[in-house]
XYZ file of C-alpha atoms in Angstrom:
625
model
C 4.939 -19.577 0.795
C 2.989 -16.440 1.608
C 2.506 -15.811 -2.129
C 1.262 -19.411 -2.573
C -1.331 -19.014 0.201
C -2.474 -15.710 -1.280
C -3.043 -17.437 -4.650
C -5.074 -20.207 -2.996
C -7.245 -17.709 -1.101
C -7.767 -15.718 -4.307
C -8.913 -18.832 -6.224
C -11.357 -19.826 -3.466
C -12.834 -16.328 -3.318
C -13.239 -16.184 -7.113
C -14.906 -19.630 -7.078
C -17.480 -18.609 -4.465
C -18.178 -15.277 -6.186
C -18.787 -16.937 -9.578
C -20.939 -19.657 -7.984
C -23.023 -17.053 -6.187
C -23.545 -15.053 -9.369
C -24.680 -18.171 -11.262
C -27.036 -19.169 -8.475
C -28.570 -15.708 -8.342
C -28.922 -15.663 -12.122
C -30.725 -18.988 -12.054
C -33.028 -17.889 -9.242
C -33.984 -14.688 -11.034
C -34.513 -16.324 -14.455
C -38.182 -17.215 -15.265
C -38.730 -20.965 -15.109
C -41.137 -22.663 -17.578
C -44.276 -24.221 -16.043
C -44.654 -28.023 -16.195
C -47.986 -29.174 -17.673
C -49.512 -32.619 -18.139
C -50.123 -34.229 -21.546
C -53.900 -33.845 -21.172
C -53.471 -30.101 -20.528
C -51.153 -29.889 -23.536
C -53.766 -31.584 -25.723
C -56.414 -29.136 -24.512
C -54.123 -26.195 -25.362
C -53.470 -27.631 -28.858
C -57.191 -28.093 -29.473
C -57.771 -24.500 -28.354
C -55.074 -23.205 -30.763
C -52.850 -21.877 -27.957
C -49.692 -23.813 -28.890
C -47.263 -22.341 -31.443
C -44.255 -24.662 -31.323
C -43.098 -27.883 -29.650
C -39.396 -28.918 -29.427
C -38.845 -32.627 -28.799
C -35.553 -33.747 -27.246
C -35.770 -37.484 -26.352
C -38.778 -37.584 -23.965
C -38.621 -33.892 -22.988
C -41.021 -31.402 -24.565
C -40.373 -27.644 -24.723
C -43.628 -25.832 -25.490
C -43.981 -22.281 -26.809
C -47.468 -20.743 -26.621
C -48.884 -18.171 -28.978
C -48.752 -15.515 -26.228
C -44.968 -16.030 -25.823
C -45.033 -18.081 -22.630
C -43.022 -21.281 -22.372
C -43.957 -24.589 -20.772
C -42.466 -28.022 -20.498
C -43.844 -31.527 -20.425
C -42.782 -35.121 -21.012
C -44.113 -37.713 -23.445
C -44.322 -41.470 -23.077
C -41.019 -43.239 -23.706
C -42.430 -46.129 -25.751
C -44.275 -44.083 -28.373
C -43.774 -41.059 -30.580
C -45.199 -37.613 -29.780
C -47.927 -37.833 -32.432
C -49.039 -41.247 -31.238
C -49.076 -40.118 -27.628
C -51.127 -37.027 -28.385
C -53.634 -39.053 -30.464
C -54.110 -41.378 -27.503
C -55.116 -38.293 -25.486
C -57.660 -37.165 -28.165
C -55.822 -34.381 -29.937
C -57.477 -32.732 -32.943
C -55.343 -33.804 -35.937
C -56.075 -30.582 -37.809
C -55.048 -28.454 -34.880
C -51.921 -30.546 -34.365
C -50.901 -30.000 -37.985
C -50.859 -26.219 -37.354
C -48.285 -26.646 -34.566
C -44.585 -26.577 -35.521
C -42.937 -29.714 -34.161
C -39.110 -29.811 -34.097
C -37.476 -33.099 -33.140
C -33.859 -32.782 -31.876
C -31.719 -35.905 -31.930
C -29.119 -36.171 -29.146
C -25.512 -36.418 -30.389
C -23.080 -39.026 -29.086
C -20.830 -36.339 -27.606
C -23.569 -34.756 -25.561
C -24.744 -38.182 -24.456
C -21.327 -39.203 -23.183
C -20.782 -35.759 -21.679
C -24.058 -35.995 -19.818
C -23.316 -39.514 -18.669
C -19.619 -39.244 -17.757
C -18.976 -35.572 -16.896
C -20.692 -35.627 -13.463
C -18.328 -38.450 -12.429
C -15.227 -37.032 -14.153
C -15.531 -33.411 -12.938
C -14.377 -34.041 -9.312
C -11.276 -35.842 -10.607
C -10.525 -32.931 -12.973
C -10.814 -30.425 -10.127
C -8.520 -32.449 -7.860
C -6.009 -32.929 -10.692
C -6.013 -29.191 -11.470
C -5.412 -28.347 -7.819
C -2.473 -30.796 -7.624
C -1.012 -29.346 -10.869
C -1.282 -25.821 -9.468
C 0.528 -26.841 -6.268
C 3.298 -28.569 -8.242
C 3.737 -25.467 -10.407
C 4.078 -23.243 -7.338
C 6.637 -25.634 -5.876
C 8.639 -25.618 -9.111
C 8.532 -21.824 -9.199
C 9.861 -21.698 -5.636
C 12.651 -24.111 -6.559
C 13.444 -21.996 -9.619
C 13.687 -18.851 -7.478
C 15.917 -20.690 -5.024
C 18.164 -21.810 -7.884
C 18.298 -18.253 -9.311
C 19.198 -16.818 -5.895
C 22.868 -17.422 -6.538
C 22.883 -15.981 -10.065
C 24.350 -12.603 -10.894
C 22.060 -9.589 -10.922
C 24.298 -7.481 -13.108
C 22.643 -5.087 -15.542
C 23.956 -5.446 -19.069
C 24.333 -2.442 -21.368
C 24.226 -3.549 -24.984
C 26.775 -1.685 -27.144
C 24.385 -1.902 -30.109
C 21.840 0.284 -28.269
C 22.900 3.689 -29.613
C 20.310 5.555 -27.520
C 22.049 4.560 -24.270
C 25.589 4.475 -25.610
C 28.026 6.855 -23.920
C 31.415 7.847 -25.321
C 34.285 10.052 -24.183
C 32.628 12.963 -25.999
C 29.854 12.830 -23.376
C 32.376 13.165 -20.534
C 33.734 16.680 -20.078
C 37.115 17.268 -18.482
C 39.145 14.399 -16.930
C 41.736 14.571 -19.725
C 44.343 12.510 -17.887
C 41.801 9.845 -16.953
C 40.637 9.613 -20.568
C 44.205 9.215 -21.833
C 44.838 6.426 -19.339
C 41.611 4.659 -20.274
C 42.152 4.973 -24.037
C 44.726 2.206 -23.689
C 42.025 -0.009 -22.180
C 39.861 0.714 -25.226
C 42.761 -0.280 -27.485
C 43.253 -3.506 -25.516
C 39.597 -4.398 -26.027
C 39.547 -3.438 -29.710
C 42.886 -4.901 -30.817
C 44.061 -7.480 -28.247
C 46.171 -9.485 -30.718
C 48.412 -6.479 -31.393
C 49.456 -6.379 -27.737
C 49.644 -10.165 -27.308
C 51.980 -10.394 -30.305
C 54.320 -8.016 -28.498
C 54.179 -10.202 -25.390
C 52.182 -7.658 -23.413
C 49.553 -8.852 -20.955
C 46.141 -7.305 -21.044
C 45.456 -5.491 -17.739
C 42.824 -7.298 -15.709
C 41.572 -4.493 -13.516
C 41.270 -0.705 -13.370
C 40.453 1.045 -10.106
C 38.712 4.419 -10.383
C 39.385 6.630 -7.376
C 37.653 9.908 -6.643
C 35.182 11.845 -4.551
C 31.435 11.154 -4.930
C 29.973 12.752 -8.050
C 33.213 13.038 -10.034
C 31.936 10.782 -12.844
C 33.482 7.370 -12.130
C 30.457 5.403 -13.357
C 30.029 7.707 -16.355
C 33.604 7.287 -17.575
C 33.408 3.503 -17.103
C 30.357 3.441 -19.395
C 32.261 5.661 -21.831
C 35.077 3.082 -22.011
C 32.553 0.380 -22.933
C 30.905 2.730 -25.443
C 34.207 3.609 -27.099
C 35.260 -0.034 -27.314
C 31.781 -1.202 -28.384
C 31.722 -4.090 -25.894
C 29.031 -5.296 -23.437
C 29.020 -3.490 -20.093
C 28.124 -5.533 -16.994
C 27.193 -3.106 -14.218
C 26.732 -4.238 -10.598
C 27.129 -2.660 -7.178
C 29.352 -4.192 -4.529
C 26.429 -4.370 -2.104
C 24.460 -6.592 -4.527
C 26.877 -9.478 -3.903
C 26.295 -9.584 -0.177
C 23.265 -11.453 1.151
C 22.195 -12.906 4.473
C 23.224 -16.439 3.437
C 26.921 -17.272 3.324
C 28.109 -18.340 -0.139
C 25.492 -16.486 -2.175
C 27.861 -13.592 -2.943
C 30.605 -15.960 -4.117
C 28.084 -17.766 -6.322
C 27.004 -14.478 -7.900
C 30.629 -13.531 -8.542
C 31.204 -16.847 -10.353
C 28.071 -16.384 -12.444
C 28.989 -12.759 -13.281
C 32.441 -13.677 -14.581
C 30.999 -16.688 -16.406
C 28.593 -14.406 -18.302
C 31.346 -11.880 -19.001
C 33.671 -14.545 -20.422
C 30.897 -15.753 -22.731
C 30.401 -12.185 -24.005
C 34.146 -11.391 -24.218
C 35.468 -8.882 -25.032
C 33.513 -7.222 -22.222
C 33.792 -4.887 -19.244
C 32.669 -5.774 -15.713
C 32.009 -2.656 -13.641
C 31.751 -3.040 -9.851
C 30.560 0.188 -8.262
C 31.391 0.914 -4.600
C 33.729 -2.075 -4.396
C 34.627 -1.129 -0.821
C 31.296 -2.757 0.186
C 32.939 -6.172 -0.343
C 36.616 -5.289 -0.757
C 37.412 -4.025 2.736
C 40.530 -5.192 4.500
C 40.068 -8.793 5.660
C 40.506 -9.537 9.323
C 39.731 -5.956 10.370
C 36.051 -6.538 11.058
C 34.224 -7.879 14.054
C 33.372 -11.165 12.328
C 35.626 -14.135 11.632
C 37.290 -15.151 8.406
C 34.306 -17.065 7.035
C 31.620 -14.411 6.842
C 29.755 -13.641 3.641
C 31.670 -10.478 2.714
C 35.079 -12.100 2.980
C 34.019 -15.157 0.971
C 32.731 -12.833 -1.741
C 36.037 -10.943 -1.771
C 37.986 -14.213 -1.938
C 35.948 -15.287 -4.957
C 36.615 -11.950 -6.724
C 40.344 -12.405 -6.110
C 40.259 -15.971 -7.474
C 38.254 -14.978 -10.566
C 40.610 -12.101 -11.419
C 43.635 -14.369 -10.996
C 41.969 -17.079 -13.069
C 41.608 -15.016 -16.229
C 43.334 -16.644 -19.162
C 45.793 -14.462 -21.067
C 43.542 -14.471 -24.103
C 40.367 -13.615 -22.170
C 39.386 -10.059 -23.050
C 37.473 -9.248 -19.880
C 38.507 -6.153 -17.948
C 37.194 -5.360 -14.476
C 36.659 -1.691 -13.661
C 35.897 -0.882 -10.038
C 35.039 2.440 -8.405
C 35.445 3.640 -4.841
C 35.897 6.833 -2.856
C 37.586 4.963 0.019
C 40.769 3.365 -1.391
C 42.335 3.413 2.079
C 40.056 0.626 3.342
C 40.584 -1.813 0.448
C 42.313 -5.140 0.989
C 45.961 -5.174 -0.201
C 45.287 -8.348 -2.204
C 42.927 -6.362 -4.442
C 45.494 -3.668 -5.115
C 48.470 -5.840 -6.026
C 49.696 -6.069 -9.647
C 47.847 -8.749 -11.574
C 44.486 -7.738 -10.179
C 43.881 -3.996 -10.288
C 46.930 -3.115 -12.361
C 45.941 0.481 -12.934
C 44.571 3.202 -10.743
C 42.887 6.209 -12.316
C 42.145 9.207 -10.122
C 39.051 11.265 -10.886
C 39.657 14.736 -9.458
C 37.158 17.499 -8.913
C 36.912 19.523 -12.142
C 38.902 22.724 -12.523
C 37.427 25.917 -13.943
C 37.848 24.867 -17.591
C 36.371 21.432 -16.909
C 33.452 22.978 -15.017
C 32.733 25.220 -17.994
C 32.753 22.194 -20.328
C 30.515 20.185 -17.961
C 28.040 23.054 -17.682
C 27.910 23.345 -21.482
C 27.047 19.638 -21.727
C 24.242 19.878 -19.166
C 22.914 23.144 -20.629
C 22.819 21.649 -24.120
C 19.280 21.435 -25.477
C 17.815 23.713 -22.790
C 16.309 27.136 -23.603
C 18.900 29.652 -22.396
C 18.756 33.402 -22.149
C 21.401 35.346 -24.088
C 22.672 36.876 -20.848
C 23.890 33.515 -19.504
C 27.659 33.577 -18.979
C 28.851 29.999 -18.541
C 32.409 31.079 -17.737
C 31.192 33.223 -14.867
C 29.168 30.292 -13.527
C 32.288 28.141 -13.661
C 34.200 30.785 -11.711
C 31.552 30.813 -8.972
C 31.473 27.030 -8.495
C 34.911 25.963 -7.203
C 34.819 22.583 -5.509
C 31.661 21.526 -7.374
C 31.682 17.982 -8.737
C 30.082 16.962 -12.018
C 27.004 15.751 -10.137
C 26.762 19.108 -8.319
C 26.869 20.968 -11.635
C 24.188 18.722 -13.118
C 22.038 19.397 -10.050
C 22.691 23.129 -10.389
C 21.396 23.199 -13.982
C 18.382 21.094 -13.053
C 17.493 23.370 -10.124
C 17.758 26.394 -12.425
C 15.389 24.773 -14.943
C 12.902 23.992 -12.167
C 13.147 27.547 -10.825
C 12.576 29.064 -14.290
C 9.522 26.835 -14.746
C 8.089 27.882 -11.372
C 8.523 31.516 -12.390
C 6.652 30.856 -15.669
C 9.657 31.840 -17.780
C 10.322 30.586 -21.278
C 14.128 30.635 -20.862
C 16.643 29.867 -18.123
C 18.307 33.134 -17.107
C 21.482 34.020 -15.249
C 19.419 34.894 -12.167
C 18.072 31.346 -11.906
C 21.517 29.809 -12.393
C 23.239 31.995 -9.782
C 20.418 31.415 -7.320
C 20.746 27.672 -7.907
C 24.441 27.887 -6.931
C 23.449 29.297 -3.559
C 20.672 26.731 -3.222
C 23.088 23.854 -3.833
C 25.586 25.278 -1.307
C 23.296 26.532 1.450
C 19.784 25.274 0.697
C 16.571 27.051 -0.398
C 15.616 30.555 0.660
C 13.514 30.861 3.799
C 11.712 34.134 3.187
C 8.763 32.990 5.295
C 10.987 32.889 8.401
C 9.849 35.595 10.800
C 12.800 37.730 11.952
C 12.490 40.761 14.201
C 13.914 44.074 13.053
C 16.592 43.894 15.741
C 17.785 40.425 14.638
C 17.719 41.563 11.016
C 19.981 44.478 11.922
C 22.421 42.180 13.778
C 22.582 39.825 10.762
C 23.179 42.786 8.410
C 26.137 44.063 10.475
C 27.453 40.499 10.866
C 27.551 39.821 7.110
C 28.825 43.328 6.354
C 31.694 42.657 8.781
C 32.680 39.471 6.924
C 32.573 41.219 3.547
C 34.426 44.365 4.639
C 37.278 42.415 6.258
C 37.567 40.184 3.164
C 37.757 43.233 0.903
C 40.459 44.796 3.079
C 42.894 41.854 3.157
C 45.132 41.055 0.151
C 45.051 37.255 0.406
C 41.348 36.781 1.110
C 38.934 35.484 -1.532
C 36.958 38.245 -3.312
C 33.332 38.728 -2.269
C 30.768 37.788 -4.897
C 27.544 38.381 -2.991
C 26.193 39.379 0.429
C 22.684 38.480 1.575
C 20.649 38.579 4.785
C 18.011 36.236 3.345
C 17.956 33.059 5.400
C 19.063 29.886 3.622
C 19.149 26.491 5.314
C 20.463 27.008 8.868
C 22.204 30.284 8.005
C 20.525 33.574 8.886
C 22.543 35.256 6.123
C 25.663 34.568 4.104
C 28.655 36.145 2.408
C 29.688 34.341 -0.761
C 33.443 34.662 -1.332
C 34.904 32.703 -4.250
C 38.590 32.556 -5.326
C 39.418 33.923 -8.756
C 41.279 30.724 -9.654
C 41.308 27.134 -8.466
C 43.723 26.389 -5.644
C 45.173 23.096 -4.508
C 47.815 24.658 -2.250
C 47.138 27.298 0.399
C 49.754 29.504 2.015
C 50.088 30.534 5.637
C 49.256 34.132 4.659
C 45.995 32.964 3.078
C 44.997 31.054 6.215
C 45.807 34.044 8.458
C 43.621 36.330 6.337
C 40.901 33.665 6.228
C 40.884 33.557 10.043
C 40.312 37.320 10.135
C 37.459 37.029 7.612
C 35.809 34.255 9.656
C 35.966 36.451 12.774
C 34.753 39.567 10.907
C 31.114 38.910 11.819
C 31.969 38.401 15.496
C 34.013 41.608 15.542
C 31.247 43.591 13.819
C 28.633 42.501 16.377
C 30.890 43.309 19.326
C 31.946 46.664 17.861
C 28.434 47.815 16.906
C 26.253 46.442 19.701
C 28.786 45.949 22.495
C 27.686 42.324 22.785
C 27.730 39.085 20.781
C 25.050 36.549 19.860
C 24.944 32.878 18.942
C 25.116 33.838 15.256
C 28.923 33.494 14.884
C 28.978 29.974 16.400
C 29.749 28.271 13.094
C 32.356 30.927 12.256
C 34.105 30.329 15.577
C 34.032 26.568 15.078
C 35.586 26.843 11.615
C 38.170 29.386 12.775
C 39.229 27.169 15.705
C 39.523 24.097 13.450
C 41.552 26.078 10.903
C 43.895 27.479 13.548
C 44.413 24.023 15.112
C 45.115 22.575 11.670
C 47.735 25.264 11.020
C 49.507 24.267 14.239
C 49.101 20.472 14.286
C 48.993 19.532 10.580
C 50.635 22.212 8.448
C 53.567 23.395 10.590
C 52.432 27.031 10.349
C 53.325 28.097 13.881
C 56.268 28.723 16.182
C 56.296 25.003 17.088
C 58.058 24.350 13.794
C 57.836 21.785 11.028
C 56.088 19.052 12.976
C 52.699 17.392 13.034
C 50.960 16.533 16.264
C 48.494 13.704 16.817
C 47.760 10.589 14.812
C 44.257 9.969 13.476
C 43.247 6.389 14.100
C 40.548 4.646 12.076
C 38.805 1.305 12.419
C 38.264 -0.052 8.931
C 35.105 -2.023 9.687
C 33.349 1.177 10.709
C 34.943 3.228 7.945
C 35.174 6.412 9.955
C 37.523 8.219 12.284
C 37.015 7.273 15.910
C 39.603 9.268 17.828
C 42.942 11.007 17.578
C 45.903 9.389 19.266
C 48.089 11.800 21.219
C 51.745 11.331 20.357
C 52.942 14.351 22.316
C 53.336 15.330 25.953
C 51.080 17.459 28.144
C 53.598 20.292 27.916
C 53.397 20.184 24.109
C 49.596 20.103 24.308
C 49.714 23.315 26.336
C 52.003 24.886 23.740
C 49.595 23.859 20.968
C 46.681 25.460 22.845
C 48.682 28.644 23.299
C 49.572 28.797 19.601
C 45.925 28.229 18.572
C 44.791 30.912 21.013
C 47.402 33.358 19.677
C 46.326 32.819 16.061
C 42.698 33.406 17.000
C 43.472 36.492 19.101
C 45.673 38.040 16.383
C 42.989 37.445 13.746
C 40.324 38.948 16.015
C 42.473 42.018 16.693
C 43.134 42.455 12.954
C 39.456 42.245 11.993
C 38.454 44.594 14.829
C 41.053 47.135 13.725
C 39.806 47.061 10.131
C 36.171 47.518 11.127
C 36.991 50.268 13.612
C 38.869 52.173 10.943
C 36.069 51.711 8.393
C 33.135 52.015 10.739
C 31.246 54.442 8.485
C 31.572 52.064 5.527
C 30.413 49.187 7.757
C 27.257 51.140 8.610
C 26.658 51.998 4.943
C 26.941 48.321 3.975
C 24.597 47.246 6.769
C 22.032 49.929 5.838
C 22.176 48.840 2.183
C 21.613 45.224 3.237
C 18.638 46.184 5.401
C 17.130 47.980 2.398
C 18.100 45.628 -0.416
C 18.551 42.312 1.471
C 21.117 41.335 -1.192
C 24.190 43.111 -2.594
C 25.907 41.707 -5.682
C 29.631 41.942 -6.488
C 29.430 45.030 -8.752
C 27.530 47.124 -6.202
C 29.777 45.893 -3.378
C 32.951 46.822 -5.273
C 31.488 50.231 -6.038
C 30.698 50.877 -2.362
C 34.212 49.783 -1.300
C 35.687 52.179 -3.894
C 33.467 55.012 -2.622
C 31.462 55.233 -5.838
C 27.697 55.785 -5.882
C 25.452 52.838 -6.702
C 22.125 52.790 -8.466
C 19.170 53.707 -6.250
C 17.167 50.778 -4.938
C 13.753 50.291 -6.563
C 11.440 49.221 -3.739
C 8.570 48.448 -6.122
C 10.755 45.891 -7.898
C 11.795 44.437 -4.560
C 8.198 44.129 -3.367
C 7.058 42.447 -6.573
C 10.017 40.105 -6.507
C 9.384 39.232 -2.893
C 5.679 38.700 -3.570
C 6.467 36.322 -6.415
C 8.937 34.470 -4.223
C 6.372 34.193 -1.430
C 3.835 32.929 -3.957
C 6.263 30.224 -4.959
């Protein structure tokens, strides 16, 4: 309705503007002077008239000096006869060009009827415009319940994605190749009495490539791909989501064989009856319609539903039963080989320096998802462009890793010399403890340049991917986390707020060892039960399933783990106090120490002297950025 009123106001404004322009044009235009027939005769006798145009009884007169005049002759007689009656000189009249224009029937009827017909035409046009707006509103209302799925045409080779474009995920690809075979050769399976699976549920953390591999299935099979998000079904009006589900499956069946991809299905597929609303709200009706449509597939209908979620624990059991989502494919975070393959895909076509070592990048990015790696490469390309480089170098790629993990550098942050010294000893303490313990992750880089909320950081990355962690690893990790705290207390005799995050992580790790992993004297037990409310989708509180006496024992065990780790880190730093000072001094001078130089210092070998001119120029360029 608001759009309709805007159109009306626009038409009225345009009408008044055009009318005003025409009126002004008419007012400014020179108007011919009206003269009498006697004056016209006098002008003809004086030789002042060049041309006379006769239209019915109207006379348009053009004088020899270019001026125009108008007059009117008698209706009963011709122009020549009228002028003779007024005493015109026949010889002079013969020198005047007389052009008689006969009025056509069309112009006559237009002149006679148009003034009466025009108001009716305007009213009719206004009514037609209003009817058109009303029909458009009805059309939009009718389309409100139609599916808004985006269709990817398999014939469009520019947007077609295949398994070759998806690095890693070998097990997921093998599982989904059967789906491709079902779509390509359904009769082969039906002849064997096999039923085509109706649904595939993709499970995995955000950024692991669930949407990408779903598109790859459609690209491999060469079938239409209907892509819609779970949130696009849900509207304010009850029943709209169910209507869109019906329309989506209707379109898919017409285009069969086809794939329907529902991203973030947990938006509509959450456990029914667990929310605050009743059983007739919009989300639950939408879910009911999805269940009915998946059950209603005929055996011969080659439509497969692929859904993706990172919260399978909140899905309704009716969605997960056989006959609906028959298969579940887990998309894990990529391992080192997969990360190398993913980086090669994203680096393809980009100008790379010869020094770039993709394997080393893969080693330094454990826990990165495919989306994180794509972001890493993009950040490196942006950084190389800002530095006016023609190629992406290893320096830009390694810096992008730190940017993705911790955020951009904050070189403009003003830090006093005293705080800078505290940060240097803090980070040197982390690194030295990590290098002294056999189960700790090796240090890749130390920096006192502020990034994000961190005043400095120590980057320690495992040499290989780990899915299982031992008690010995956790004990060493506790000592590394408390290395910064120990270094501050040992060097300055006091502590600051700097280790707050380290203490928080160390306490959480120690409590997890006691209550979740059975890595304490309390034995092979877990303590506490995490309770979740599905409609909120997050953890609210932890239910205590143990006594107050056990709680005291848990606190004592956590405290003992922390105290032992603190004593171990303090002992290491006390023994290697000279090396701690050397590391801190090098950090104050260099601001950053890479793995090779750090390993050399730990081994007691000399390192290359620091070039301050290079540092100043680098810092100036960074500040300029």
